[in-house]
Tab-separated table of C-alpha atoms and ligand atoms in Angstrom:
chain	number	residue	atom	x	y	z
A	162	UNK	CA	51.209	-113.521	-21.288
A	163	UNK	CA	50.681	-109.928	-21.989
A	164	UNK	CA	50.750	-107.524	-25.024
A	165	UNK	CA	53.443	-105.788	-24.498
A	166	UNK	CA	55.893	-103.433	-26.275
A	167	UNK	CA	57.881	-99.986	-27.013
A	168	UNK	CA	55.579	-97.577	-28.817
A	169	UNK	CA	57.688	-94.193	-30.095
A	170	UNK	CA	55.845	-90.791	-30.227
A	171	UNK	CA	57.420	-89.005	-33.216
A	172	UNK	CA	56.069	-85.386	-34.390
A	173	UNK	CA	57.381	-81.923	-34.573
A	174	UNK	CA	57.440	-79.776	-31.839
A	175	UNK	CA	54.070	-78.976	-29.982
A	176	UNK	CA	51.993	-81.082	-31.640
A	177	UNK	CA	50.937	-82.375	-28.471
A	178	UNK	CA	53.445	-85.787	-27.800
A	179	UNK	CA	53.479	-85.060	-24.065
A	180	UNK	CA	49.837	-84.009	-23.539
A	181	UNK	CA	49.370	-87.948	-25.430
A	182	UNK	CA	51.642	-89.259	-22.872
A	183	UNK	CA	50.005	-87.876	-20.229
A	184	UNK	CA	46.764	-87.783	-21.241
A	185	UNK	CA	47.483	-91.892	-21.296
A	186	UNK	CA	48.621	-92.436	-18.250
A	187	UNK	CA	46.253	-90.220	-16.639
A	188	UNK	CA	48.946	-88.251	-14.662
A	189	UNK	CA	50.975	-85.204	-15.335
A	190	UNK	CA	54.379	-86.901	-16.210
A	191	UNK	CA	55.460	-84.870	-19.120
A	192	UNK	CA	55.725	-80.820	-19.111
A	193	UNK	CA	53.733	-79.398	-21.183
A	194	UNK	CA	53.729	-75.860	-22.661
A	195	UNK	CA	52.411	-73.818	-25.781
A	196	UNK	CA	56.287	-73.361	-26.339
A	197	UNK	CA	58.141	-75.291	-29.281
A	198	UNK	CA	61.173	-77.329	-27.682
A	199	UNK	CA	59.824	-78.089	-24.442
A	200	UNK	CA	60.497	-81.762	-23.887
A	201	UNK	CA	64.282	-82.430	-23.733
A	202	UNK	CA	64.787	-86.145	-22.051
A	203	UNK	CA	62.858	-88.783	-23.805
A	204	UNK	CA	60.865	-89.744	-20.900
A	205	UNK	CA	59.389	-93.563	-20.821
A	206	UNK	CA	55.941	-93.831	-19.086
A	207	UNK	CA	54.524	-97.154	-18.771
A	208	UNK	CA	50.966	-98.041	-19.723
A	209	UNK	CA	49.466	-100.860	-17.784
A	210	UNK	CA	46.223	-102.742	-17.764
A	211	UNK	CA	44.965	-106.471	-17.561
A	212	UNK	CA	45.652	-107.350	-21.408
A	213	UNK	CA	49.235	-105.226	-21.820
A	214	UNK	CA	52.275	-103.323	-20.519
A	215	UNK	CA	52.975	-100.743	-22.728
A	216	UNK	CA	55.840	-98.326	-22.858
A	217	UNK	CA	55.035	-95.030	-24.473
A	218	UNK	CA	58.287	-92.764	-24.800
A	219	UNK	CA	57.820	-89.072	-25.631
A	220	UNK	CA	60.346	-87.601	-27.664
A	221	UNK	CA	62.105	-84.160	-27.895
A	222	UNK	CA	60.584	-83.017	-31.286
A	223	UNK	CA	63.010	-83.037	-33.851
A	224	UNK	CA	64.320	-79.835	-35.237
A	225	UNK	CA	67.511	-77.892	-37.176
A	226	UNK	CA	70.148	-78.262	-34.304
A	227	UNK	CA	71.564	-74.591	-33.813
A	228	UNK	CA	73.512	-75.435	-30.692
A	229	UNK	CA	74.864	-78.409	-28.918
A	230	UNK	CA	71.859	-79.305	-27.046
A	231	UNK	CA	69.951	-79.339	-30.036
A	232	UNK	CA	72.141	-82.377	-31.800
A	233	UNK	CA	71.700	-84.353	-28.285
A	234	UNK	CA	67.838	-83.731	-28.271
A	235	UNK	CA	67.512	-85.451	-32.035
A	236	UNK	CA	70.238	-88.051	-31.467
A	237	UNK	CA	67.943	-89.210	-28.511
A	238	UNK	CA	64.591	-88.781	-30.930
A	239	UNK	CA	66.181	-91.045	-34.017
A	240	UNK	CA	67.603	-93.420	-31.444
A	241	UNK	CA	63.826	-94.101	-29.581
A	242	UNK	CA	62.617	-94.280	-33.419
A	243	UNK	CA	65.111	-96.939	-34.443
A	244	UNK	CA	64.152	-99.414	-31.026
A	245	UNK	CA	60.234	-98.882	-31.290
A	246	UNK	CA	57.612	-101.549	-31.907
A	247	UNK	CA	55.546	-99.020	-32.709
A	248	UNK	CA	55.743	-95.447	-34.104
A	249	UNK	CA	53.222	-92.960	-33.499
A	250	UNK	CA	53.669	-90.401	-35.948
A	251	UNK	CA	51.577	-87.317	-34.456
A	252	UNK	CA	50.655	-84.293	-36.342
A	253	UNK	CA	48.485	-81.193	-35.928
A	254	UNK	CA	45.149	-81.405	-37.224
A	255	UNK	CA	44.488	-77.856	-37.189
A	256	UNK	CA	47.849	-76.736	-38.519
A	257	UNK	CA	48.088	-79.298	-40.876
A	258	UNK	CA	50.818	-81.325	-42.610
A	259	UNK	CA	53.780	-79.229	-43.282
A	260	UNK	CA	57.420	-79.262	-44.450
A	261	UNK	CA	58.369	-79.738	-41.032
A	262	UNK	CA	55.938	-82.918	-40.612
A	263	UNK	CA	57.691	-84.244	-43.870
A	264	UNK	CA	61.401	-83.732	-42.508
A	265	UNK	CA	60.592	-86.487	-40.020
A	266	UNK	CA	57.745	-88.330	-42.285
A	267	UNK	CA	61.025	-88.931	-44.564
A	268	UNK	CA	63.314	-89.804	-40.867
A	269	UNK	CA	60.680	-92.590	-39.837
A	270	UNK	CA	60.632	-93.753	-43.862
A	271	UNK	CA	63.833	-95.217	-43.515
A	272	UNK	CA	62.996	-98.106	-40.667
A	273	UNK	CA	62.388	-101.130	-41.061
A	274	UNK	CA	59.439	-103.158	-40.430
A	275	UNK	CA	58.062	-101.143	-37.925
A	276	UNK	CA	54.323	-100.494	-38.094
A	277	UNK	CA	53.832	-96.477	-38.149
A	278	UNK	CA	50.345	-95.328	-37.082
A	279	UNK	CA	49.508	-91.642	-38.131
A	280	UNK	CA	48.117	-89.735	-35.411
A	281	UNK	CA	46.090	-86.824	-36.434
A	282	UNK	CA	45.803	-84.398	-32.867
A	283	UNK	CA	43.577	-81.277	-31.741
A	284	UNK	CA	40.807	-82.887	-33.760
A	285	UNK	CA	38.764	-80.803	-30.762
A	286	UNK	CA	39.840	-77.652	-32.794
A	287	UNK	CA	38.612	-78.586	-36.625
A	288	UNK	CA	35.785	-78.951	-38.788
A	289	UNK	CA	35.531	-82.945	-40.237
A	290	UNK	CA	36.773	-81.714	-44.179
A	291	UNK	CA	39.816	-79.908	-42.703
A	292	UNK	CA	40.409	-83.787	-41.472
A	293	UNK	CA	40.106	-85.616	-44.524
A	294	UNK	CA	42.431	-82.736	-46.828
A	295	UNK	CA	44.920	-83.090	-44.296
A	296	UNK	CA	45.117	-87.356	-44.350
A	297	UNK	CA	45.334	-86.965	-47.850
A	298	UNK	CA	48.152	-84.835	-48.057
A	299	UNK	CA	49.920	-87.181	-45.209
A	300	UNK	CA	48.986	-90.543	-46.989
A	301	UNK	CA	50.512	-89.153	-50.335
A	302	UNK	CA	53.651	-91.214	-50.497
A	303	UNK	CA	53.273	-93.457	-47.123
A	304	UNK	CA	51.334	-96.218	-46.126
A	305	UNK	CA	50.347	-96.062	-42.315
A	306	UNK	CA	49.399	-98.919	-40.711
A	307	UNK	CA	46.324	-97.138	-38.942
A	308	UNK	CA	45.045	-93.992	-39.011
A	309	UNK	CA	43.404	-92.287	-35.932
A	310	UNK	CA	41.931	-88.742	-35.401
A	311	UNK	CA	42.498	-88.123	-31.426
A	312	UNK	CA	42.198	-85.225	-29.475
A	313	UNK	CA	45.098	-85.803	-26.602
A	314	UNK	CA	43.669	-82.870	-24.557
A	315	UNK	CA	40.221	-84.034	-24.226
A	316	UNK	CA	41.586	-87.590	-24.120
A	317	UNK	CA	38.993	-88.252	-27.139
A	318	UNK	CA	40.082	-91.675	-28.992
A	319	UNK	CA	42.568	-92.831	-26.725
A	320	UNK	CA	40.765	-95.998	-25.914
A	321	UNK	CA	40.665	-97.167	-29.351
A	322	UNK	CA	43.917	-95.995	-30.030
A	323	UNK	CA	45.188	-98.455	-27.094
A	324	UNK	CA	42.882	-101.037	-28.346
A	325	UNK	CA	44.749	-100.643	-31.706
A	326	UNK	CA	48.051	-100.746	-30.230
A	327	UNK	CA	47.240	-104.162	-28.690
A	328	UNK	CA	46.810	-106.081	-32.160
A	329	UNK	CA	49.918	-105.071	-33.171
A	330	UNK	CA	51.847	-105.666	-30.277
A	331	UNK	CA	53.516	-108.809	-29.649
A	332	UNK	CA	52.954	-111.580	-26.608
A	333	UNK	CA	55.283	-111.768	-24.390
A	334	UNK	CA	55.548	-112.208	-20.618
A	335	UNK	CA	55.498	-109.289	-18.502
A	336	UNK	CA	58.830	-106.784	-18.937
A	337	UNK	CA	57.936	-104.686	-16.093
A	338	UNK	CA	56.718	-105.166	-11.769
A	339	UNK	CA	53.230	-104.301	-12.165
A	340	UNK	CA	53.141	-100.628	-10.527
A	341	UNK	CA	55.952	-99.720	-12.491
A	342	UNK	CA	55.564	-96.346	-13.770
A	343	UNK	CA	58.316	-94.305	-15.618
A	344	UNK	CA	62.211	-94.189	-16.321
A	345	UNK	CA	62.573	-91.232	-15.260
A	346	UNK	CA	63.563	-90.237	-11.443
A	347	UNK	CA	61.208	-88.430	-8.870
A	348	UNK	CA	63.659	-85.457	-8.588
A	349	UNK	CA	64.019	-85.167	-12.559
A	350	UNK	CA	60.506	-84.848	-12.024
A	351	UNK	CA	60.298	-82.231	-9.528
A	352	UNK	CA	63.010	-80.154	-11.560
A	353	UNK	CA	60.845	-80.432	-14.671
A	354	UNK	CA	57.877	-79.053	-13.019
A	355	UNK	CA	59.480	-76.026	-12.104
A	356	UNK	CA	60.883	-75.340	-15.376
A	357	UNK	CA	57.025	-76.013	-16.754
A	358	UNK	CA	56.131	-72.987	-14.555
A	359	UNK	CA	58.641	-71.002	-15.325
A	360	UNK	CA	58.489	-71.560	-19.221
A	361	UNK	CA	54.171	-71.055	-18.831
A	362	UNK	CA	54.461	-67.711	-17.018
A	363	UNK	CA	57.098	-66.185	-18.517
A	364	UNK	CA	57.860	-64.701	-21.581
A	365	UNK	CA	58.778	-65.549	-24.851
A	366	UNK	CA	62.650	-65.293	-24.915
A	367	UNK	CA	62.715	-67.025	-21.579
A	368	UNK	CA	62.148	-70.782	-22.182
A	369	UNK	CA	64.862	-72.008	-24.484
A	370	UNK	CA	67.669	-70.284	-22.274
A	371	UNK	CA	66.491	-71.894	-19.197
A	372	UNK	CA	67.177	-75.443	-17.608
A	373	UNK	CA	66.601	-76.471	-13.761
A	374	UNK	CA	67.744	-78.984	-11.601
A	375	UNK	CA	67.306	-80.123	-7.744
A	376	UNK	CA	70.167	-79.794	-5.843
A	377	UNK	CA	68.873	-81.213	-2.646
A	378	UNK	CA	66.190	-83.665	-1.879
A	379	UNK	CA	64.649	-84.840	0.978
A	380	UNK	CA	61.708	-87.422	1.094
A	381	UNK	CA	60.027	-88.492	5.015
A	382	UNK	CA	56.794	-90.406	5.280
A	383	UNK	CA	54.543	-86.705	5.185
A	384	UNK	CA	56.987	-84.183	3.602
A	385	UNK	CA	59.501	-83.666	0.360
A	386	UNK	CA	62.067	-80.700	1.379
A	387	UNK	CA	63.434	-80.200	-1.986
A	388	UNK	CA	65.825	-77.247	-3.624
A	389	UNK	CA	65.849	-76.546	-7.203
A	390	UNK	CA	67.676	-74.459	-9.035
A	391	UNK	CA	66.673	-72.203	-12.241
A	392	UNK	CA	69.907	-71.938	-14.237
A	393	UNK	CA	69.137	-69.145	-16.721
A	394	UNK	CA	71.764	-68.289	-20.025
A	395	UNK	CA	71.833	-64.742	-19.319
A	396	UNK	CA	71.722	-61.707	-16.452
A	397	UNK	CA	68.447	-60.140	-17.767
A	398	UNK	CA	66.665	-63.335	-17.765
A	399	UNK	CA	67.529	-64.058	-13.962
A	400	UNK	CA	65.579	-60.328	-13.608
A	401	UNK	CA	62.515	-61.849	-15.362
A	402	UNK	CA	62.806	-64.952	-13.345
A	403	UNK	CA	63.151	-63.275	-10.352
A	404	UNK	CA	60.342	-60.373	-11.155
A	405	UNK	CA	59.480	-57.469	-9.332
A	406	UNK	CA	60.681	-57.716	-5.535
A	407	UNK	CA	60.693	-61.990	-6.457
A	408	UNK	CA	56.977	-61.928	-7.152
A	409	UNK	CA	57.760	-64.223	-10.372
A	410	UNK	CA	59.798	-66.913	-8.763
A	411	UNK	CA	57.140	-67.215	-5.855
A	412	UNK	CA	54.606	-67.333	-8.405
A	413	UNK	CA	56.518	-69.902	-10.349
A	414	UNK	CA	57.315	-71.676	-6.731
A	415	UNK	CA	53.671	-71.613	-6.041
A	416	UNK	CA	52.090	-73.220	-9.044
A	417	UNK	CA	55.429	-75.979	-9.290
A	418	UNK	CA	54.600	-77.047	-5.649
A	419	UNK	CA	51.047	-77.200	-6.443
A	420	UNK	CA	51.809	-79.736	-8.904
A	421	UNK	CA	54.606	-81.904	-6.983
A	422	UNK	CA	52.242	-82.303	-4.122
A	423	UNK	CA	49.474	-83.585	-6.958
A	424	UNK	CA	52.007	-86.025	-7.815
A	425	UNK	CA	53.836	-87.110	-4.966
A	426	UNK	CA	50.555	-87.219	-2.895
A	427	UNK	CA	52.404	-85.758	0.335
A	428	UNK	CA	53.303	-81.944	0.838
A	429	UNK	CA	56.160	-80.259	-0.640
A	430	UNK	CA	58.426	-77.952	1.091
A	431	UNK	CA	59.777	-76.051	-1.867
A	432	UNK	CA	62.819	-73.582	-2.266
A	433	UNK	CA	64.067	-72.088	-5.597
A	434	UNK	CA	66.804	-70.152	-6.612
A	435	UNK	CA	68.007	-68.679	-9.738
A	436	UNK	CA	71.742	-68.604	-11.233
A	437	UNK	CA	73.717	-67.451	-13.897
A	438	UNK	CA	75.807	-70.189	-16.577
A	439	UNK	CA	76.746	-68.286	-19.566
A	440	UNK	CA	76.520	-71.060	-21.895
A	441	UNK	CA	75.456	-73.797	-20.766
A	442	UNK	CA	73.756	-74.977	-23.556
A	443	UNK	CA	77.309	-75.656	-25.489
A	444	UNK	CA	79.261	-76.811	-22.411
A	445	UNK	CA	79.358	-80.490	-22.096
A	446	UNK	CA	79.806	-80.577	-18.558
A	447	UNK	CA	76.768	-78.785	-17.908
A	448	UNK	CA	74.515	-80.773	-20.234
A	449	UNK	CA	75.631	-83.862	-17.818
A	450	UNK	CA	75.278	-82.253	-14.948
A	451	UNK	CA	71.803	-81.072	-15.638
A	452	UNK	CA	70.947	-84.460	-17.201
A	453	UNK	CA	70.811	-84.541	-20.781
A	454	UNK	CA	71.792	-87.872	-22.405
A	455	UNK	CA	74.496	-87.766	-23.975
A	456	UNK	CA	77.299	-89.884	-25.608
B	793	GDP	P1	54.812	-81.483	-27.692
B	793	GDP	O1	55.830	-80.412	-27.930
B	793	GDP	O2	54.528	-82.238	-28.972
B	793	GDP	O3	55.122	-82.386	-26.551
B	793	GDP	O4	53.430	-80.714	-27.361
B	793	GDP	P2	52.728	-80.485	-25.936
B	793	GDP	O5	52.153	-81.761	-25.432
B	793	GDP	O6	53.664	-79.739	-25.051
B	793	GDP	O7	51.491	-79.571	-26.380
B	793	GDP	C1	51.672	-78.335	-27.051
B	793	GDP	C2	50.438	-77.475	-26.873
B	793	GDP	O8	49.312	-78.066	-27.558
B	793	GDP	C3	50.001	-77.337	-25.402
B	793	GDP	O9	49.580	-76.010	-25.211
B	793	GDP	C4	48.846	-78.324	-25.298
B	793	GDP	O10	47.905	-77.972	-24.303
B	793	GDP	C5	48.219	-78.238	-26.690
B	793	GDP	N1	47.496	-79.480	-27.064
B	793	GDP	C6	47.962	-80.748	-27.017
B	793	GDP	N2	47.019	-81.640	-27.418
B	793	GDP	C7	45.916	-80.916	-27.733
B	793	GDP	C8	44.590	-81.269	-28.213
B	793	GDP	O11	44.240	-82.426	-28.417
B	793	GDP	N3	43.736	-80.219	-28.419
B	793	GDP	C9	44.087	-78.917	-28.199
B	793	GDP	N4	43.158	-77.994	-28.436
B	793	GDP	N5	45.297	-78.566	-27.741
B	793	GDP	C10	46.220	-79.538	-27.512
B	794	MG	MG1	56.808	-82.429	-25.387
């Protein structure tokens, strides 16, 4: 028998959910950018040690919808919060607690019975008094199960946050094969990492109108030959993708392959290319194709 269990990471955008699933697991699963509305797929990455299998699943922040891919993004973050054992409510220590932090404060209020630990992040950033105003304001009208200052950069309290996770988690026998590591595929993967890149090197009007998505993948015993493609919103964007004489998208090519080979622990023969959808974001047909959930 193991501890084992679902455990939700809630919080507003870029308050550091994927860095905390990452951070974790000890790989680089989830992108991560200084950009609000980064994550988009609530990906599942499995925690595993003697004592407990542990599912952690990072979230797509939840936000005012303004287009269609918006509504899927917090349909998938209520859903996650509605099947949890566990929610991790994460703020930003440094920012503090906000109206935004109280939109989904109020979301996670109306479960259940499920335990709700709040997760103050970036404690690296802030003096010890800026700690204790800001769990004040956050403990106002809720009772959290725990409270725990962690810094998910500098993977400070992370132990002891797992070691808390265990006493509320219940026994069960294994869910999971023991090496079992995520829900989400090697090639969504692969796509995501370019899109990182491309969202980190770029600028700002760039990241929202952007989405990517392998086309072709090939995997032998030494090599990955994979395509992706950039699928860009607008005309002007695909100039910024591209850059001057394609000096962007091999710089973006670069630093993606850099980080496939880190995971995939083989080399990576990687080709990009960047195209054109009007509006892609609205288009069902497109959200499917380029893998958002969707109902
Ligand atoms: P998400 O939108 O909630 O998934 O946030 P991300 O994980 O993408 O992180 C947003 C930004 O905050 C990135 O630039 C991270 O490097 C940064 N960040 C995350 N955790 C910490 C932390 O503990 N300390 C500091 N200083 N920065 C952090
Ligand atoms: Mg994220």
């Amino acid at each position: 028998m193991k501890k084992c269990g679902f455990v939700t990471i809630m919080g507003r955008p870029n308050v550091g959910k994927s860095t905390l699933l990452n951070g974790l697991l000890n790989i680089h699963l989830a992108i991560t950018t200084d950009k609000a509305g980064t994550t988009r797929n609530s990906i599942e990455g499995i925690y595993q040690d003697d004592e407990s299998q542990i599912v952690f699943i990072d979230t797509p922040g939840i936000h005012k919808p303004i287009h269609k891919l918006g509504n899927v993004l917090n349909k998938t973050a209520y859903l996650n919060m509605n099947q949890a054992d566990i929610i991790l409510f994460m703020i930003d220590a440094k920012t503090g607690f906000g109206k935004g932090d109280q939109f989904i404060l109020n979301k996670i209020k109306e479960t259940e019975d499920v335990p709700v630990f709040l997760l103050l992040n970036k404690v690296d950033k802030i003096e010890k008094e800026t700690l204790f105003k800001t769990i004040d304001k956050a403990t106002k009208d809720f009772t959290f199960q725990e409270v725990i200052p962690i810094s998910a950069l500098e993977k400070d309290g992370l132990d002891d946050l797992v070691k808390t996770l265990k006493k509320y988690l219940p026994d069960s026998d294994p869910i999971f094969e023991d090496d079992a590591l995520t829900n989400v595929s090697t090639k969504f993967i692969m796509a995501e990492f370019v899109r990182e890149k491309a969202m980190q090197l770029t600028r700002e009007e760039v990241p929202h109108a952007i989405t990517c998505y392998v086309e072709n993948y090939k995997e032998t015993d030494d090599l990955i030959k994979v395509q992706v493609l950039i699928v860009v919103d607008r005309l002007p964007l695909k100039k910024i993708i591209i850059g001057k004489n394609g000096s962007m998208l091999k710089k973006i090519g670069t630093s993606a392959r850099y980080e496939m080979e880190k995971f995939m622990g083989k080399k990576v023969y990687l080709e990009t290319y960047v195209k054109v959808i009007e509006n892609w974001k609205e288009e069902e047909k497109y959200l499917k194709e380029f893998g958002f959930e969707n109902e």
